[in-house]
Coordinates of C-alpha atoms and ligand atoms in Angstrom, one line a residue:
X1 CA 0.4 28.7 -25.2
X2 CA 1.5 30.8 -22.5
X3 CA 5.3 29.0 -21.0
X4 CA 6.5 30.4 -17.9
X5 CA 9.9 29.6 -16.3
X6 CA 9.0 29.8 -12.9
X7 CA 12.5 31.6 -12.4
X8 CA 11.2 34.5 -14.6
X9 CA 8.3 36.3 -13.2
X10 CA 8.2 38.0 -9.6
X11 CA 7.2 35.6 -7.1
X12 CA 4.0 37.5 -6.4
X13 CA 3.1 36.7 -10.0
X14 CA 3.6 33.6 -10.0
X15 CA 1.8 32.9 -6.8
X16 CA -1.2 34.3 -8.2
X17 CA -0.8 31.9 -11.3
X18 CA -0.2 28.9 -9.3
X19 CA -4.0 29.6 -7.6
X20 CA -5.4 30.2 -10.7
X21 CA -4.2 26.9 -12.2
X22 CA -4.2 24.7 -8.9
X23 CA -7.8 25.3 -8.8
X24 CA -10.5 25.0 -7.0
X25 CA -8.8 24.2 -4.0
X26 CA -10.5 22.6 -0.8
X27 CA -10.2 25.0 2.2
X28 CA -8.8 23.8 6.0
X29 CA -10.3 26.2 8.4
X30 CA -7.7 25.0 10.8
X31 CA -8.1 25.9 14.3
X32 CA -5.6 25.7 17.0
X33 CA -3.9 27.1 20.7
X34 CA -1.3 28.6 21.5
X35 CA 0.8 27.2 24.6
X36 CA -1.1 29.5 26.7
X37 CA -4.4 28.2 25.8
X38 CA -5.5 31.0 23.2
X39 CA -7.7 30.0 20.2
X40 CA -6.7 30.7 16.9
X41 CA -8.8 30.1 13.4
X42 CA -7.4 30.1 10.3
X43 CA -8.4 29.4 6.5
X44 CA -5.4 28.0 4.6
X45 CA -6.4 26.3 1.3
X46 CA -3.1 24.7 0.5
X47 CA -4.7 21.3 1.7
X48 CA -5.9 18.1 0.4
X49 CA -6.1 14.8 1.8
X50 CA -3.4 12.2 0.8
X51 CA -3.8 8.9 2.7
X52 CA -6.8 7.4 3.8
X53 CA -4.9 4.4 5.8
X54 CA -3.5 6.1 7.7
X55 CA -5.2 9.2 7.4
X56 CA -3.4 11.8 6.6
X57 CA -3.9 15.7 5.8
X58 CA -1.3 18.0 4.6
X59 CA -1.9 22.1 4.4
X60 CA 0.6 24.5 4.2
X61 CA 1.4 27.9 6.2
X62 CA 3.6 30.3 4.0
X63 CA 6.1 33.1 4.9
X64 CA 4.3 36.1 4.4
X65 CA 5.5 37.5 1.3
X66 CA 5.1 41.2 2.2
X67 CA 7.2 40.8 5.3
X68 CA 8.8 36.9 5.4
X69 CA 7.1 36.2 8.9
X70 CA 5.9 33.2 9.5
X71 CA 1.7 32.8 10.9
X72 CA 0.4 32.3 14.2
X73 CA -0.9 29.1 12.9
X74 CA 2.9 27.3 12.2
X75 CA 3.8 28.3 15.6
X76 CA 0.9 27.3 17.6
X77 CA 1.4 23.7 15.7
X78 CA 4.8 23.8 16.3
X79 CA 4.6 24.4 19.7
X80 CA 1.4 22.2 20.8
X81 CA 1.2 19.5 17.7
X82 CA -2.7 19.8 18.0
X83 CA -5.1 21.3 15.5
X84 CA -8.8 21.0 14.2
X85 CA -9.2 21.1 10.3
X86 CA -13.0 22.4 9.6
X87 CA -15.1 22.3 6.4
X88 CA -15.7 25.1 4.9
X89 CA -19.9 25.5 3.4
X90 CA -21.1 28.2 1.7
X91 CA -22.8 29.5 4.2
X92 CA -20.0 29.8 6.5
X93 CA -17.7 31.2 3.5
X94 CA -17.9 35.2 4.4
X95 CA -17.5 34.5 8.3
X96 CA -14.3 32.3 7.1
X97 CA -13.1 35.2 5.1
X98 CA -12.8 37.3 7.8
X99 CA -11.2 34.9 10.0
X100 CA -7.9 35.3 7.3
X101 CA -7.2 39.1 8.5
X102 CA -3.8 38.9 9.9
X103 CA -4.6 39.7 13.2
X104 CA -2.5 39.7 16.6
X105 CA -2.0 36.6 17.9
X106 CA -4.0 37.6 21.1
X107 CA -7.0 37.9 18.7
X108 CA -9.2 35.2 18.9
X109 CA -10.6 34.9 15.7
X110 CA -13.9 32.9 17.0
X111 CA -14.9 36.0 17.9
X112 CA -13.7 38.7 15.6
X113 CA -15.5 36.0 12.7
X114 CA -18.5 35.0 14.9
X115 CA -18.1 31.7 15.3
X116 CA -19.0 29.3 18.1
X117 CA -16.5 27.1 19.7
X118 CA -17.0 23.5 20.4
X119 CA -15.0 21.1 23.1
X120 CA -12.8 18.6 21.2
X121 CA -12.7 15.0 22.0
X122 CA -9.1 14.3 21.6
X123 CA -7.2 17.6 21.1
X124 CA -7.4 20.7 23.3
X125 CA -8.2 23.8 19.8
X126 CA -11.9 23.9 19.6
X127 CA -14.2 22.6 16.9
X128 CA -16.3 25.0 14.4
X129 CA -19.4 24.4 15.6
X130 CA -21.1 25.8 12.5
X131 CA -18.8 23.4 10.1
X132 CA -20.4 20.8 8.7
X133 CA -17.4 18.4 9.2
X134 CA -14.7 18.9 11.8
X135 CA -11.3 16.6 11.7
X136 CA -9.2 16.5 15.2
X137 CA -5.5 16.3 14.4
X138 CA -2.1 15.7 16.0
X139 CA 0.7 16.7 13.6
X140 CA 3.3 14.3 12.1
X141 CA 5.7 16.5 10.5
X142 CA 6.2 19.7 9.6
X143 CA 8.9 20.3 6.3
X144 CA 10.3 23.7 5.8
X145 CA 10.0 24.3 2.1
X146 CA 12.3 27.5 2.1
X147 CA 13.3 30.7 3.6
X148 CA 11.9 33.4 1.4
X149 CA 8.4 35.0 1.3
X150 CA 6.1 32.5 -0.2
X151 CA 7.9 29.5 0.9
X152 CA 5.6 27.3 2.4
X153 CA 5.7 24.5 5.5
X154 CA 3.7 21.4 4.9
X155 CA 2.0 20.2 8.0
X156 CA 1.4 17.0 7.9
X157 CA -1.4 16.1 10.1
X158 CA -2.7 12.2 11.1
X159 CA -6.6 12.9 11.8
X160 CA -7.5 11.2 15.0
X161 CA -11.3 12.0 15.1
X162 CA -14.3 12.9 12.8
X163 CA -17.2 14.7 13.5
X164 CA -19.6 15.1 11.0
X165 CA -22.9 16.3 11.3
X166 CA -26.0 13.8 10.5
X167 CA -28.0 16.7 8.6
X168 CA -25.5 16.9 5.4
X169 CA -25.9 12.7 5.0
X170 CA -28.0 10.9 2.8
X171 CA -30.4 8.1 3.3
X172 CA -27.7 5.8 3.4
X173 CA -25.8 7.8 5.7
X174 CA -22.9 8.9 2.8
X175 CA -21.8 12.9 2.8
X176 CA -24.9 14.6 0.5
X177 CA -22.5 17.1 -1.6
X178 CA -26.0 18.9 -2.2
X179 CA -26.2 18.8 1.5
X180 CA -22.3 19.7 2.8
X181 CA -22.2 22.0 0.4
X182 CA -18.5 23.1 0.1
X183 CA -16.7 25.9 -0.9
X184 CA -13.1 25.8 -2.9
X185 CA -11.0 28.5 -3.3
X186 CA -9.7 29.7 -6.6
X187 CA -7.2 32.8 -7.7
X188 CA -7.9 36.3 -6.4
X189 CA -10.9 36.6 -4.9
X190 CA -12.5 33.7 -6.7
X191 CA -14.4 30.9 -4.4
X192 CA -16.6 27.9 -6.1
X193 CA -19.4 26.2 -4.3
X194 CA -19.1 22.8 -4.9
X195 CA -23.2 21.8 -4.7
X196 CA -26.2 22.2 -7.0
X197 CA -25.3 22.5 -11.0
X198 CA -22.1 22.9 -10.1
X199 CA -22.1 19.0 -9.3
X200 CA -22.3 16.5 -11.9
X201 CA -21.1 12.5 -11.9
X202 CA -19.0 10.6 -14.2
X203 CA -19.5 7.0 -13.9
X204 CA -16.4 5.4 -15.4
X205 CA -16.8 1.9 -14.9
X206 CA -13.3 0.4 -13.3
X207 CA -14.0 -3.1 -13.7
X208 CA -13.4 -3.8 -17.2
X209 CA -11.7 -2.1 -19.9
X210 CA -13.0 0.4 -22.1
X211 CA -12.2 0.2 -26.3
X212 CA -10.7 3.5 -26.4
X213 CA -10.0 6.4 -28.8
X214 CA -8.3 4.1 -30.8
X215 CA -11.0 1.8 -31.7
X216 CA -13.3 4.8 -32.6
X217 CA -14.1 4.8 -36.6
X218 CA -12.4 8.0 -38.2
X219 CA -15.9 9.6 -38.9
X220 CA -16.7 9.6 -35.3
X221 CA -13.2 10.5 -33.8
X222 CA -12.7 13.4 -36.0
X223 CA -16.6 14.4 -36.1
X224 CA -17.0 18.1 -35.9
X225 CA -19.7 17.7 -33.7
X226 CA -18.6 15.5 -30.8
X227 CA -16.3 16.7 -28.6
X228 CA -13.5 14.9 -26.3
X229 CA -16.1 14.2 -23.5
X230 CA -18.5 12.8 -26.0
X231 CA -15.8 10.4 -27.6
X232 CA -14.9 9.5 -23.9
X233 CA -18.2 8.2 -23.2
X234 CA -18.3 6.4 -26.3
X235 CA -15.0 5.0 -26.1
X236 CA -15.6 3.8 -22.6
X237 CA -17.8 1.1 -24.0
X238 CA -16.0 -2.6 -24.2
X239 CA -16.4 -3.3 -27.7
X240 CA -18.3 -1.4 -30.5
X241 CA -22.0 -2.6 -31.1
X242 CA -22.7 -5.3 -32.6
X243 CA -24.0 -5.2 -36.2
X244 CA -27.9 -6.1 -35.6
X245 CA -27.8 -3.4 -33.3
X246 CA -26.7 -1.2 -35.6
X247 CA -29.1 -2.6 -38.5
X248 CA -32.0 -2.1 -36.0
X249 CA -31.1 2.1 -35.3
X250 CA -31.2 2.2 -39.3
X251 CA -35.1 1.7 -38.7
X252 CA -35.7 4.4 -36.5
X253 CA -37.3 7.5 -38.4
X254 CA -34.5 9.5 -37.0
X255 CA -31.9 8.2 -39.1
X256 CA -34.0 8.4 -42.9
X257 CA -34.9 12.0 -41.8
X258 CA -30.8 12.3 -41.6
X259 CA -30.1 11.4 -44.9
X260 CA -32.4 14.6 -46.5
X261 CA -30.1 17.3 -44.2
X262 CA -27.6 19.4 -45.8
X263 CA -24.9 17.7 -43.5
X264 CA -25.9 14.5 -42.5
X265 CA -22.9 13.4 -40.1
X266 CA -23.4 16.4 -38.3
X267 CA -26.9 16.1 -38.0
X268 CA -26.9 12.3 -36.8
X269 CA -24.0 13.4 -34.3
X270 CA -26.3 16.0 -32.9
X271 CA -28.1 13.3 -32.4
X272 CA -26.1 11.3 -30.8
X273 CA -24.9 14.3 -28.2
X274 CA -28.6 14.2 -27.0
X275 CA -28.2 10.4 -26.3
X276 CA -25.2 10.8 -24.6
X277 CA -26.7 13.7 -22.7
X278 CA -29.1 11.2 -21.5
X279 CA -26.5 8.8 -20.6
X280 CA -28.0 6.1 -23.2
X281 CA -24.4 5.4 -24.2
X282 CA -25.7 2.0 -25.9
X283 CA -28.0 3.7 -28.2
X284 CA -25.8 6.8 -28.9
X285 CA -23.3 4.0 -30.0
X286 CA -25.2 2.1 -32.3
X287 CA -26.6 5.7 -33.9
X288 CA -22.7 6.7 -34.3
X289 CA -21.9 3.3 -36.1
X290 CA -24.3 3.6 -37.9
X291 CA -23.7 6.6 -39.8
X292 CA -20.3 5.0 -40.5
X293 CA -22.0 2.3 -42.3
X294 CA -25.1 4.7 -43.6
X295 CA -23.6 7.8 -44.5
X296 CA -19.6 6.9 -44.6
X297 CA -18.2 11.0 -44.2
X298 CA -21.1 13.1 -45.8
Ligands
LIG301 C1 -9.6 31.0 1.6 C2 -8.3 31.3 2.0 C3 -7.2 30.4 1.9 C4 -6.0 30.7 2.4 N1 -5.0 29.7 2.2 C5 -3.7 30.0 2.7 C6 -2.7 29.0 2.6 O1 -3.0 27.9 2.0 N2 -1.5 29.2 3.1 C7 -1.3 30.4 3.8 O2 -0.1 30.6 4.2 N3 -2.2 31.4 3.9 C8 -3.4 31.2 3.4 N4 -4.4 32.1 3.5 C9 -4.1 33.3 4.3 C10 -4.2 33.1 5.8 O3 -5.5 32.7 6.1 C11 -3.9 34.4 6.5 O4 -2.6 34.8 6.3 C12 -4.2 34.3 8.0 O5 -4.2 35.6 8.6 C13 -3.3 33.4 8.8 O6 -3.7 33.4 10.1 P1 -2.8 32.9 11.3 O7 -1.6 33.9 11.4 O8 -3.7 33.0 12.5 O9 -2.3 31.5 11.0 C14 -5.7 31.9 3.0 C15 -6.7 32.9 3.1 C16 -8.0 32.6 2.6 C17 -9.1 33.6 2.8

């Protein structure tokens, strides 16, 4: 294991390992004016969300560390308290790459980047009008994080308007991530699209509690086979199943043709991994009980 003292490395080095780890990150491609009225669009990736009621975004706009200036996009905020934080798809991505060349701040980067601007409702920087989802903003707060190249300014943001557009929902009108389909920065040049494959769910039931690792038999928690995912799903179940169940998997063919292999456990957990893959938690369960009972740690 790699242990790093923050205090060690150059700070160049360890930005680069920060956006590796912190990773992938969703991307504000925050737009804004100057007090004069000039656009300005940015990408700036140190973002989340963090409060739904109220809502509230946070990114953050760091001191260059080539030169320790500070970005056009700090002091347009600073001076106007109005911004537009647009989604980022993948088929926006390239155009939003370009948009993060550092130029002047008479540059409007709607143009440089190709990008079409669209009137606001409640705040005077313009909309993406090529983002799928566009949030109008009035800043909160903006903390200084430090004075030295790298340090960052969190802009806190309250979001005063959505606007998303009706083709990336689904039948019941929820965001399709198929349909958004977002991109995520990672280190270096790395980006992730967040649609497709890529996209899986994990339906962890909240509303009762699950056994645990700790009620897992040893032959299934230590199983060369199963790995922690597969134990999660396993251990997520309430109780272990009960003992007819278990007595009713013995009759399936599967298991006798298990006891002829040269490693049985291993064989019935391969097994149970298909179930799992399946999401037939119940029956994976009762097949991984069973060879505790059948074939104890063969
Ligand atoms: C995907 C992406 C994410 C970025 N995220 C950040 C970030 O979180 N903070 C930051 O200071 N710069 C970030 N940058 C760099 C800025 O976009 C770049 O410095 C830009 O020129 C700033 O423009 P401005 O001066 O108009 O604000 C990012 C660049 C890209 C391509």
């Amino acid at each position: 294991m790699l242990s790093i003292d923050p205090k060690s490395i150059k700070p160049v080095d360890l930005h680069q390992y920060l956006l590796a780890c912190v990773a992938p990150r969703p991307i504000a491609f925050v737009s804004t004016m100057d007090a004069e009225g000039r656009p300005n669009l940015a990408p700036y990736s140190f973002f989340n969300a963090f409060s739904s009621n109220p809502p509230v975004l946070v990114f953050s706009s760091n001191r260059k560390a080539s030169d320790n200036t500070t970005k056009d996009t700090l002091h347009n905020v600073r001076e106007t308290g109005e911004l537009v934080v647009n989604a980022v798809s993948f088929s926006m991505a390239r155009q939003m790459a370009l948009a993060s060349v550092e130029y002047p701040p008479e540059i409007n980067e709607f143009e440089k980047a190709g990008f079409t601007p669209l009137a606001s409702s409640l705040v005077r920087p313009y909309r993406v009008a090529e983002s799928p989802a566009q949030l109008e903003c009035r800043v909160r707060e903006i903390i200084t994080l430090g004075d030295q190249g790298g340090a960052g300014h969190l802009i806190i943001c309250d979001v005063v308007m959505l606007h998303i557009n009706e083709n990336v929902l689904d039948e019941r009108g929820r965001v399709d991530p198929h349909k958004i389909d977002l991109v995520g920065r990672m280190g270096r040049f790395y980006y992730a699209r967040a649609s497709g494959e890529a996209v899986y769910n994990i339906e962890q039931r909240v509303d009762r509690f699950g056994m645990g690792f700790d009620q897992l038999p040893a032959g299934i928690r230590h199983s060369r086979v199963l790995t922690g995912n597969h134990l999660a799903q396993l251990a997520a179940l309430p109780q272990p199943p009960d003992a007819d169940a278990i007595a009713a998997i013995g009759e399936d063919p599967r298991m006798a043709a298990i006891r002829n292999a040269a490693h049985p456990l291993d064989e019935l957990h391969r097994l149970v991994q298909m179930e799992l893959a399946k999401e037939d938690v119940a029956t994976a369960a009762c097949m991984a009980w069973w060879g505790e009972v059948a074939l104890g740690n063969q």
